[in-house]
Coordinates of C-alpha atoms and ligand atoms in Angstrom, one line a residue:
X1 CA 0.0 0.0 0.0
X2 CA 1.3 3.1 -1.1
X3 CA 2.1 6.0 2.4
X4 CA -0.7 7.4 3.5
X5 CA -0.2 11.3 3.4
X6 CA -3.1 14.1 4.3
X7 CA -3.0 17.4 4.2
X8 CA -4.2 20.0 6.1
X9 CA -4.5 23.4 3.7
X10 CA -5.1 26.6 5.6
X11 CA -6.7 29.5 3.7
X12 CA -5.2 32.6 5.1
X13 CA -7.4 35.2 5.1
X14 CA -8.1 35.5 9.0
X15 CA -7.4 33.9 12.3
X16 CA -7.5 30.8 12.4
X17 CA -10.3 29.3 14.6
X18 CA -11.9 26.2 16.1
X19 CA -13.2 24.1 12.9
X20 CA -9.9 24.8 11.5
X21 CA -8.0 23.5 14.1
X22 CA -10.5 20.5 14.5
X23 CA -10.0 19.6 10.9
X24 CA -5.9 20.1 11.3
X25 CA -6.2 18.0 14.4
X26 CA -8.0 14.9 12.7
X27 CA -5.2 15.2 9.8
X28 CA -2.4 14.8 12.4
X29 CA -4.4 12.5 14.4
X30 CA -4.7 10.1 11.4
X31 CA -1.1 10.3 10.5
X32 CA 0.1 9.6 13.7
X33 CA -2.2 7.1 14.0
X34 CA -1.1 5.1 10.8
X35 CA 2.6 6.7 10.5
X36 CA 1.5 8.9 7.4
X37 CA 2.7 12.0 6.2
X38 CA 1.1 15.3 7.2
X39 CA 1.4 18.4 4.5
X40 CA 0.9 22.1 5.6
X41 CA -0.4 23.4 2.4
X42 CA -1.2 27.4 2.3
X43 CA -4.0 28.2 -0.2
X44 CA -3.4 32.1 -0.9
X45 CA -4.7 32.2 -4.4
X46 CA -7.1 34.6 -3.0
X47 CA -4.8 37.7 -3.7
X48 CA -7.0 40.1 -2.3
X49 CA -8.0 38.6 1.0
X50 CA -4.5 36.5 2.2
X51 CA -2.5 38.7 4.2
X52 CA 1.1 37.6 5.5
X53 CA 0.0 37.8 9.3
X54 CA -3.0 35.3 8.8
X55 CA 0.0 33.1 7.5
X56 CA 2.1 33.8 10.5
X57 CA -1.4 32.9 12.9
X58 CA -1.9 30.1 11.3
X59 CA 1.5 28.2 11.6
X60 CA 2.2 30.0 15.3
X61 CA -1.7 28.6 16.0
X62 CA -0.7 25.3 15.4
X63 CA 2.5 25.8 16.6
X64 CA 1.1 26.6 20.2
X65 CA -1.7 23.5 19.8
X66 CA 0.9 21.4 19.8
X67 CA 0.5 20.1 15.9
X68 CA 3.5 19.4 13.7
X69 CA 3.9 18.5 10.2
X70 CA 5.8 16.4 8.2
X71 CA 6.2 18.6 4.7
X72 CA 5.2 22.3 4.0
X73 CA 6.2 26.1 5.4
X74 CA 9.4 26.0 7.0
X75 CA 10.3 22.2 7.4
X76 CA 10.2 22.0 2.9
X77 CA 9.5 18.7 1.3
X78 CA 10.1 16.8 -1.8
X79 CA 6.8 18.1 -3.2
X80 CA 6.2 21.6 -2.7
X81 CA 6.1 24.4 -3.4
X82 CA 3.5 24.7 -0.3
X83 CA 2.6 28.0 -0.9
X84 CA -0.2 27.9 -3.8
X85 CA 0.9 31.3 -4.6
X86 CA 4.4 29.8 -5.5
X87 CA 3.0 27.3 -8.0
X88 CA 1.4 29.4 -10.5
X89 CA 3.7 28.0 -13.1
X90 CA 2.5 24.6 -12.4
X91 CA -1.1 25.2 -12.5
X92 CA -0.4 27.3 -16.0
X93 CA 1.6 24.1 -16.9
X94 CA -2.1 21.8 -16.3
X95 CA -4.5 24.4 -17.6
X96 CA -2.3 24.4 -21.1
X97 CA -3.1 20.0 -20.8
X98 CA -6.8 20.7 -19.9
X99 CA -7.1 23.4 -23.1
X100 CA -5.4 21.7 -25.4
X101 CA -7.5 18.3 -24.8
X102 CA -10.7 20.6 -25.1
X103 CA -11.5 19.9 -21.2
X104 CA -11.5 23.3 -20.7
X105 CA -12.0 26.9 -22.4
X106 CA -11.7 30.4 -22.1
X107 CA -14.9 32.6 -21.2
X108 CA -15.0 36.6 -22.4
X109 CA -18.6 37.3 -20.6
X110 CA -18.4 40.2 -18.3
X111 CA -19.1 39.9 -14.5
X112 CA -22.4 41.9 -15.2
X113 CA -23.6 39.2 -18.1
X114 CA -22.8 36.6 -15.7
X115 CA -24.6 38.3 -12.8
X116 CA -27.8 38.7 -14.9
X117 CA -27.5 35.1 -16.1
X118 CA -27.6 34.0 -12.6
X119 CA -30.3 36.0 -11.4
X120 CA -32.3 34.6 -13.8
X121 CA -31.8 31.3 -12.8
X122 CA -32.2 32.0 -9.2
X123 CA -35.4 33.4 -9.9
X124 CA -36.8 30.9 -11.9
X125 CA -35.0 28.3 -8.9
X126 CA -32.8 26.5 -11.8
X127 CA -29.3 25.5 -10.4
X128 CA -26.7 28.2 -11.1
X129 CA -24.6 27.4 -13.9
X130 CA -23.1 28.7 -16.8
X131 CA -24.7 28.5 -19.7
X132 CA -22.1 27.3 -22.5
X133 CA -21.6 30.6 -24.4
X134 CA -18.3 30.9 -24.9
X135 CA -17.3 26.9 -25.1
X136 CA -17.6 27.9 -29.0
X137 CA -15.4 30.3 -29.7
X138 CA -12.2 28.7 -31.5
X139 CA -9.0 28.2 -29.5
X140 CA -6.6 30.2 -32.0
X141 CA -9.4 33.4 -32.1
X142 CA -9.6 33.2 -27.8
X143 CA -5.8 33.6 -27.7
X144 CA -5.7 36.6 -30.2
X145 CA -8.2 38.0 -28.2
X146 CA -6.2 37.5 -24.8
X147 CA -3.1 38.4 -26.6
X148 CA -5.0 41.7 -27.5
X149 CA -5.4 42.1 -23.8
X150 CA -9.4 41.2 -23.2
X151 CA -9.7 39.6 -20.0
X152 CA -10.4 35.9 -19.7
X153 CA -11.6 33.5 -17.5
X154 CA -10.4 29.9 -17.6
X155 CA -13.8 27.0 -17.3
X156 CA -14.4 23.7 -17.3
X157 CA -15.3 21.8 -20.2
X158 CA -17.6 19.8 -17.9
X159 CA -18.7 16.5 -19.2
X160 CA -22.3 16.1 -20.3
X161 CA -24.2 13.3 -18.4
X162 CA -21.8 11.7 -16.2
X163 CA -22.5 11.3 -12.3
X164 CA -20.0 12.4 -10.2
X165 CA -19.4 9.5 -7.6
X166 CA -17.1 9.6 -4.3
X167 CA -17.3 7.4 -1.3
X168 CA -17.0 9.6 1.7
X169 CA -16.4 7.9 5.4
X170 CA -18.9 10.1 6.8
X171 CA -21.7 10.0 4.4
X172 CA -21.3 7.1 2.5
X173 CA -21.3 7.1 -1.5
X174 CA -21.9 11.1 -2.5
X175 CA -23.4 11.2 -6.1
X176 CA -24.1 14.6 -8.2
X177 CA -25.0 15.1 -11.7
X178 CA -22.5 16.7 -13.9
X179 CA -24.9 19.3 -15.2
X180 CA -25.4 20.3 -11.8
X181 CA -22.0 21.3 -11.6
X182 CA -21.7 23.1 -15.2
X183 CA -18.8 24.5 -16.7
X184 CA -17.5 25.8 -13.3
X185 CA -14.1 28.9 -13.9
X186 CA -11.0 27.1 -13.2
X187 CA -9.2 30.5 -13.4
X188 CA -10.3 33.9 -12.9
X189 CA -9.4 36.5 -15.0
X190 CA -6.0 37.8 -13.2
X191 CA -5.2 34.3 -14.3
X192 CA -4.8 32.7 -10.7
X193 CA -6.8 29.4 -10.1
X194 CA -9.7 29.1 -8.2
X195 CA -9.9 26.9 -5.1
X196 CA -11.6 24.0 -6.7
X197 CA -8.7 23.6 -9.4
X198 CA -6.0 24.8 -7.5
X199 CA -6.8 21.9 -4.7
X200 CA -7.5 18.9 -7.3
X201 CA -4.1 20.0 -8.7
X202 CA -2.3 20.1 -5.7
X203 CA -3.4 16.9 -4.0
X204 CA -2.4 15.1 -7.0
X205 CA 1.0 16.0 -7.1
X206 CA 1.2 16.0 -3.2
X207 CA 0.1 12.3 -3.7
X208 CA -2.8 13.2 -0.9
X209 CA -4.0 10.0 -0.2
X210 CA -6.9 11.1 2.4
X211 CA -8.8 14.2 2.0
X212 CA -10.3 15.2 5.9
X213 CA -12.3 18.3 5.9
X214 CA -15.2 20.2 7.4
X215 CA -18.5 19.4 6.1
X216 CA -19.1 22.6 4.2
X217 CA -16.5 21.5 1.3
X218 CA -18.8 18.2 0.4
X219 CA -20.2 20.3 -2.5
X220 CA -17.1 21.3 -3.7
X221 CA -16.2 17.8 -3.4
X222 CA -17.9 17.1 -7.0
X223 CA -16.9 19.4 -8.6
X224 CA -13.4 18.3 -7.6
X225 CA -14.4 14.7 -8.7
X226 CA -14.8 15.8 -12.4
X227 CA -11.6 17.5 -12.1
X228 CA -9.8 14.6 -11.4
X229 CA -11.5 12.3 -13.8
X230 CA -10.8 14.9 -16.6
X231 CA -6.8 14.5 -15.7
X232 CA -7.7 10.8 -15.7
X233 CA -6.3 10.8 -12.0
X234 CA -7.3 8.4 -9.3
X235 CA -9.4 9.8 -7.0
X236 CA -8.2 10.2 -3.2
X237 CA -10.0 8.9 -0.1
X238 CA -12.8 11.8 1.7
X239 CA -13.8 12.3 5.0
X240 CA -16.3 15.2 5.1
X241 CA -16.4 15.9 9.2
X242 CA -20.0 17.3 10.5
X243 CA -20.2 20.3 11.1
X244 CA -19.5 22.1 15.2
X245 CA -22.5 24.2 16.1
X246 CA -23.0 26.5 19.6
X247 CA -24.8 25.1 22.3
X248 CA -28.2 26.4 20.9
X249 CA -27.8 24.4 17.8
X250 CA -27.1 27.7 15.8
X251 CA -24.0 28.6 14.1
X252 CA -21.3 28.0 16.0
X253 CA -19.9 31.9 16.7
X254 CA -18.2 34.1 19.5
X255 CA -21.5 34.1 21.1
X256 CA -20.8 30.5 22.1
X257 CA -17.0 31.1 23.5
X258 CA -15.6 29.8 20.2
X259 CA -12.6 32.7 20.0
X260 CA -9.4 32.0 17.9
X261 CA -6.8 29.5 19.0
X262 CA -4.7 31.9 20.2
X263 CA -7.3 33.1 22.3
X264 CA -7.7 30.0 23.9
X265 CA -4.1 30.3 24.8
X266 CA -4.8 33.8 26.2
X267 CA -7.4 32.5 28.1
X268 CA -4.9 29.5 30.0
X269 CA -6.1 26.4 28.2
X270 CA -3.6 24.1 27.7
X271 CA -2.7 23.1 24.2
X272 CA -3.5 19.4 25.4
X273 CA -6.7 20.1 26.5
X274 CA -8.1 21.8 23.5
X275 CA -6.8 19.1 21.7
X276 CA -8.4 16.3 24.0
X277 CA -11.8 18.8 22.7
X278 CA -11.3 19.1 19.6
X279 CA -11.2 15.5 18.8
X280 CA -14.4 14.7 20.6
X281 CA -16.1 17.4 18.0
X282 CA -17.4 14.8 16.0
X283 CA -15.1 11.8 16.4
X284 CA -16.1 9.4 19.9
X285 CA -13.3 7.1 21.2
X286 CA -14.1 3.5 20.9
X287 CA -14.4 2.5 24.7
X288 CA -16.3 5.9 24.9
X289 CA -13.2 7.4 26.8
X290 CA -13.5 10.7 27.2
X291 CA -10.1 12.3 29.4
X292 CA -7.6 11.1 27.0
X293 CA -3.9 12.3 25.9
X294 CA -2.6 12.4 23.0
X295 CA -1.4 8.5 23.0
X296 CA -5.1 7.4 23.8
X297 CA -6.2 9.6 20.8
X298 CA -3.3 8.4 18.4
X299 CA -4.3 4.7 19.2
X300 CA -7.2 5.0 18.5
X301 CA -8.3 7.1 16.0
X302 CA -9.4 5.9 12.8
X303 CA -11.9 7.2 9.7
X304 CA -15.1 4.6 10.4
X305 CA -15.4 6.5 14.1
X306 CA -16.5 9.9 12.4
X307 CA -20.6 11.2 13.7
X308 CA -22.6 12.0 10.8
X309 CA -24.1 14.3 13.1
X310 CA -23.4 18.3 13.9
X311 CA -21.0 18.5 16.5
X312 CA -22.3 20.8 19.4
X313 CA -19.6 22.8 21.0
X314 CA -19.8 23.2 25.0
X315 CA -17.3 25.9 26.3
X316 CA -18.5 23.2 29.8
X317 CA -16.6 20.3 28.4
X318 CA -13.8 22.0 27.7
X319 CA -13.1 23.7 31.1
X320 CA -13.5 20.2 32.2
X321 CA -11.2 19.0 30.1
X322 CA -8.7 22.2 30.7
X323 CA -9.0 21.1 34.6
X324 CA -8.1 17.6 34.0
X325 CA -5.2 18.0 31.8
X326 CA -4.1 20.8 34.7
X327 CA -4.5 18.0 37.5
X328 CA -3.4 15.3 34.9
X329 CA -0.5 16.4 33.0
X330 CA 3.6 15.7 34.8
X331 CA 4.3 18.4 37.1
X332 CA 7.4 19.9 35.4
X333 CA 5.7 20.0 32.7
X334 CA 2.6 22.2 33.8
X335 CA 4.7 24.4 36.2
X336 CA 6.5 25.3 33.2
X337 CA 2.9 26.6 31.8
X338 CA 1.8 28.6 35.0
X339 CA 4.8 30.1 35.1
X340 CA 4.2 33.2 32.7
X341 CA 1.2 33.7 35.2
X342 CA 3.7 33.2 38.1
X343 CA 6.0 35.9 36.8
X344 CA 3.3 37.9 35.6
X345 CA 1.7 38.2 39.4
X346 CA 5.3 38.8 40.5
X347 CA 5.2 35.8 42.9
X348 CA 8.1 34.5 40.4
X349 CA 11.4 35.8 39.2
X350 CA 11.3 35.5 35.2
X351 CA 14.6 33.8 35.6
X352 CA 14.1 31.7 39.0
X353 CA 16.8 30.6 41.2
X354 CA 16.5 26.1 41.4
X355 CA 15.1 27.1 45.0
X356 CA 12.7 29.4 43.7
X357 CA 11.3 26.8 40.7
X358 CA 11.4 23.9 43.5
X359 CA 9.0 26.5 45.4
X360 CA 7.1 26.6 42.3
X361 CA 6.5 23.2 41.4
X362 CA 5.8 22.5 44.7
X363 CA 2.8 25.6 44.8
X364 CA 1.6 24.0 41.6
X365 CA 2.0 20.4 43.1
X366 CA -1.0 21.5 45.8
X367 CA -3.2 24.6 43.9
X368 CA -3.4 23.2 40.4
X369 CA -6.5 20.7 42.1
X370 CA -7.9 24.2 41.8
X371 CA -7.5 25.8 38.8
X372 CA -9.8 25.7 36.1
X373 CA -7.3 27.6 33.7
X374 CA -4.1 28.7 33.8
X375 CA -4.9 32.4 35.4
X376 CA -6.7 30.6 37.8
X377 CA -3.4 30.3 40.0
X378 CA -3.2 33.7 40.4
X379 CA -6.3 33.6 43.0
X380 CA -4.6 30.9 45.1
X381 CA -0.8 32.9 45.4
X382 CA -0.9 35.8 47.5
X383 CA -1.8 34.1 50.3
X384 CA 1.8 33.0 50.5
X385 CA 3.5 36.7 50.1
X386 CA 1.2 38.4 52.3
X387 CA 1.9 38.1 55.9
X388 CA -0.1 41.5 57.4
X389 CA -3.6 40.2 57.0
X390 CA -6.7 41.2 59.2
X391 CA -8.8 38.6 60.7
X392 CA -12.5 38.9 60.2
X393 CA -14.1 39.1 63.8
X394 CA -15.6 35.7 63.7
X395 CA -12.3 34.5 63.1
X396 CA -10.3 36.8 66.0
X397 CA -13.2 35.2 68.3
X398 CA -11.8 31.8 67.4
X399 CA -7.9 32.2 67.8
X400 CA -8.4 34.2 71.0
X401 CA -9.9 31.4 72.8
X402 CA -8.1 30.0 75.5
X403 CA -7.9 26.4 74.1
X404 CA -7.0 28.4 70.7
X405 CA -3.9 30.1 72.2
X406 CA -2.6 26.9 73.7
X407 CA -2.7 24.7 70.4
X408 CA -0.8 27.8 68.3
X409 CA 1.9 27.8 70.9
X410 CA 2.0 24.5 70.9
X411 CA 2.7 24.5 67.0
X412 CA 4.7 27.4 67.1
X413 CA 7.2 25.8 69.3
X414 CA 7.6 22.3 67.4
X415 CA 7.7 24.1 64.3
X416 CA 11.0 26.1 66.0
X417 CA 12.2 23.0 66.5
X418 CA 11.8 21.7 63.1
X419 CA 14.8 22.4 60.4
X420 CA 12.3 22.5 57.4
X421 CA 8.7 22.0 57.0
X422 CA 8.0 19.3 55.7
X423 CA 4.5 17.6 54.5
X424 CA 4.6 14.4 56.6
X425 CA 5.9 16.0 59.5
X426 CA 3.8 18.8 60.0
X427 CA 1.2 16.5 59.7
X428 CA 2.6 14.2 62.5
X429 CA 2.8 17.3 64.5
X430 CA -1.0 18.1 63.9
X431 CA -1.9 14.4 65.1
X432 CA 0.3 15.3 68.7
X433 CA -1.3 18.2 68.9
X434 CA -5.1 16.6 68.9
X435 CA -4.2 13.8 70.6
X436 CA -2.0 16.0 73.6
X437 CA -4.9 18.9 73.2
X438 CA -7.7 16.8 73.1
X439 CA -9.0 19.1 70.2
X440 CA -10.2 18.2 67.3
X441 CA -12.1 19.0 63.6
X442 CA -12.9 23.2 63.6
X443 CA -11.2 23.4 66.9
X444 CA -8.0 22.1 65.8
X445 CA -8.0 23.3 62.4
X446 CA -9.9 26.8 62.1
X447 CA -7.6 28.3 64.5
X448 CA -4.1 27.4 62.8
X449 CA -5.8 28.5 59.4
X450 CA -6.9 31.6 60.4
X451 CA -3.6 32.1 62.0
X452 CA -1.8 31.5 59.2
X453 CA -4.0 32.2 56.3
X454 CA -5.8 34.6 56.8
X455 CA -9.0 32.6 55.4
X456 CA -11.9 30.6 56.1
X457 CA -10.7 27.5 53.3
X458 CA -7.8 26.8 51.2
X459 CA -4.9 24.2 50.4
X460 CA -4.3 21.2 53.1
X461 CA -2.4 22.6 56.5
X462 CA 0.7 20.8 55.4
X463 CA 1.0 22.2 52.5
X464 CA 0.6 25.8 53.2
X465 CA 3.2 25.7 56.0
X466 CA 5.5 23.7 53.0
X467 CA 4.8 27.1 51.0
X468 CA 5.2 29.6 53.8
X469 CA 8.2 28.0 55.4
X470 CA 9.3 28.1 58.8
X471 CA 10.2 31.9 58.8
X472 CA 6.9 33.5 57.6
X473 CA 4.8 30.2 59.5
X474 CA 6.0 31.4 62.7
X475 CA 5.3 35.2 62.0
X476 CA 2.2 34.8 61.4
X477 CA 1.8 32.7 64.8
X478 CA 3.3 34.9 67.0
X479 CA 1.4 37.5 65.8
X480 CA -1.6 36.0 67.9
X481 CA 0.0 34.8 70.4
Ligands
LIG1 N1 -8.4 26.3 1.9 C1 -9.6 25.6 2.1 C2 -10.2 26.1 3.4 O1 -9.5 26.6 4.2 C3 -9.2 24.1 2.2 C4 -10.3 23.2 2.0 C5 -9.7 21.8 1.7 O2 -9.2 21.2 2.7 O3 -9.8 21.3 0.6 O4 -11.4 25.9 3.6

């Protein structure tokens, strides 16, 4: 069997957002999953509407999700160019093959002809296709014409009667009639090719294998189909993914929290995370596993697991999932991710000391249970830099009871004894001190909290005297004592 390659082919004329990224995921996911070949193709045909920075956003989008690729925009290949805008020569070099066989012809009508034409049709609710006009006009007299500067357009000599037939894994075997799709323009009159041609080109000489897209290109998908047949080229395998709606079934839009991938990043979602989503927009897991890494996803993934029906996005799941990849991923790993957010709060230096990133794995190691996103941690710091808190009355009521001002000497005096603080002692020392006190649940706890917190709840005792250390655990204490 020949290697399977896919593609994933960016337009760049804006950011690039959640469908994208689904479909660029699936691509990756499947050539992972089968050791295939992902291209990065850019399709900036559209001179007017590709800008350079929607380039940039689209590789440092999938840069930041986490998705790599095999062939295309700064790792090269054996087949590029990978920048359609770089392969006009070869496109000219297969429109000269399609003319020359007859396949295809050039079209003098002006825009407002062709508008009129088509209003027509839409009012009398015919399909909107061209009507044939210029497919008679002689080769030789449409190249004096062009020579003599008249503008052209480049269409399909599309075949009369013929269905256009592709099995798709999604929907099954896709049929259309040729004169449904009519003698679509191949290239426009600035001579650059549409998307339709561009792409059947493209994939051919990429040797795209598997075509996996959105659901909104299955129309084009016949047209493409004639395309290939005219250049007597196997067709490639299609996955046409449903389509990811908001929560109220509508199109999906900013209303529903769907923002750009990079403003996912803004917002501290972890790259894993949104790729654990992503995948479940339309695609299940075979054992129905939900909280998966990229293994579980690469191992499992295949075409024949693809819903036929509209994927709903819930902003929900994905803080779920955001949460669980926090909790879940290795700790060196995710304190590398809080700490922008670390240095940012100034509870970090931008360069930390090892002391100072021990500190901060450890911090990570007992709030991340906490944190929804990323900026989350910033809610669960200062309670570690701040040692001039007030107490709420209801809380100086507790830690100036008698029994109260016994247990925090108590503490205060092992803890002088102790060289560090450590987890499993300070908890050993909080046993002696219920069992020698006879104190126990609020009585034992509220007080040493408050003391040293400031706060009704938070992080396990241990842990917070870990944070504080001894210095700033027995300032706080004698402060009430
Ligand atoms: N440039 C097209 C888009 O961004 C690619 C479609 C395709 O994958 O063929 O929608």
């Amino acid at each position: 069997m020949d290697k399977i390659r896919v593609r994933f082919a960016p337009s760049p004329t804006g950011f690039l957002h959640i469908g994208n990224a689904r479909t660029a995921l699936f691509n990756w996911l499947y050539a992972k999953s089968i050791g295939g070949t992902l291209v990065l193709r850019i399709e900036d045909t559209d001179q007017k509407r590709s800008t350079k920075e929607a380039v940039d956003m689209a590789i440092n989008s999938l840069k930041w999700l986490g998705i790599n690729w095999d062939e295309g925009p700064e790792v090269g290949g054996d087949l590029g160019p990978y920048f359609q805008s770089d392969r006009l020569d070869i496109y000219k070099k297969y429109t000269d093959i399609l003319v020359e066989e007859n396949k295809a012809y050039y079209c003098f009508c002006t825009s407002e002809e062709l508008e009129k034409k088509s209003n027509m049709q839409k009012t009398l609710n015919q399909p909107i296709v061209y009507d044939g006009k210029c497919k008679s006009i002689p080769l030789e007299d449409a190249k004096k014409r062009m020579a003599a500067g008249e503008p052209a357009r480049l269409r399909f000599n599309c075949p009369k009667n013929e269905t256009a037939i592709f099995e798709d894994y999604v929907r099954g075997t896709v049929k259309k009639e040729s004169h449904e799709v009519g003698d679509i323009v191949l290239c426009r009159e600035d001579g650059f090719p549409t998307y339709n041609y561009a792409v059947v080109i493209d994939d051919m000489l990429m040797k795209i294998t598997h075509v996996i897209r959105g659901e909104d290109h299955i129309s084009n998908t016949s047209k493409q189909v004639l395309i290939y047949e005219a250049f007597n080229y196997p067709l490639p395998k299609f996955a046409h993914t449903s389509m990811i709606l908001g929560s109220d079934k509508s199109k999906l839009s900013k209303r529903h929290g769907a923002s750009t991938i990079m403003d996912f990043k803004d917002e501290g979602y972890l790259p894993q995370a949104l790729r654990n989503f992503l995948a479940l927009l339309g695609w299940t897991h075979p054992e129905a596993i939900e909280n998966m890494r990229d293994d579980d996803m690469i191992k499992a993934f295949n075409l024949n697991r693809f819903s036929k029906s509209p994927a709903i996005f819930d902003m929900a799941k994905l803080r779920h999932f955001n949460a669980w990849h926090i909790r879940n991923t290795d700790l060196d790993e995710i304190t590398k991710l809080f700490m922008p957010y670390l240095v940012e709060g100034k509870f970090l230096n931008s360069q930390p000391t090892e002391e100072e990133y021990a500190w901060a794995k450890k911090l990570v190691s007992v709030v991340r249970h906490n944190c929804v996103v990323l900026s989350d941690i910033s809610k669960y710091v200062p309670v570690f830099f701040e040692n001039d808190f007030t107490l709420t009355d209801e809380m100086k009521a507790i830690v100036e009871k008698e029994e109260s001002k016994k247990l925090l000497l108590f503490i205060k005096e092992k803890i002088e004894a102790m060289n560090e603080l450590e987890d499993a002692s300070i908890k050993d020392m909080i046993k002696s001190a219920q069992k020698e006190l006879g104190l126990k649940g609020p009585a034992l706890y509220h007080p040493i909290r408050f003391a040293l917190t400031g706060a009704n709840e938070g992080s396990e005792l241990s842990h917070v005297c870990e944070l504080l250390g001894k210095e700033n655990v027995l300032y706080r204490l004698s402060k009430l004592i």
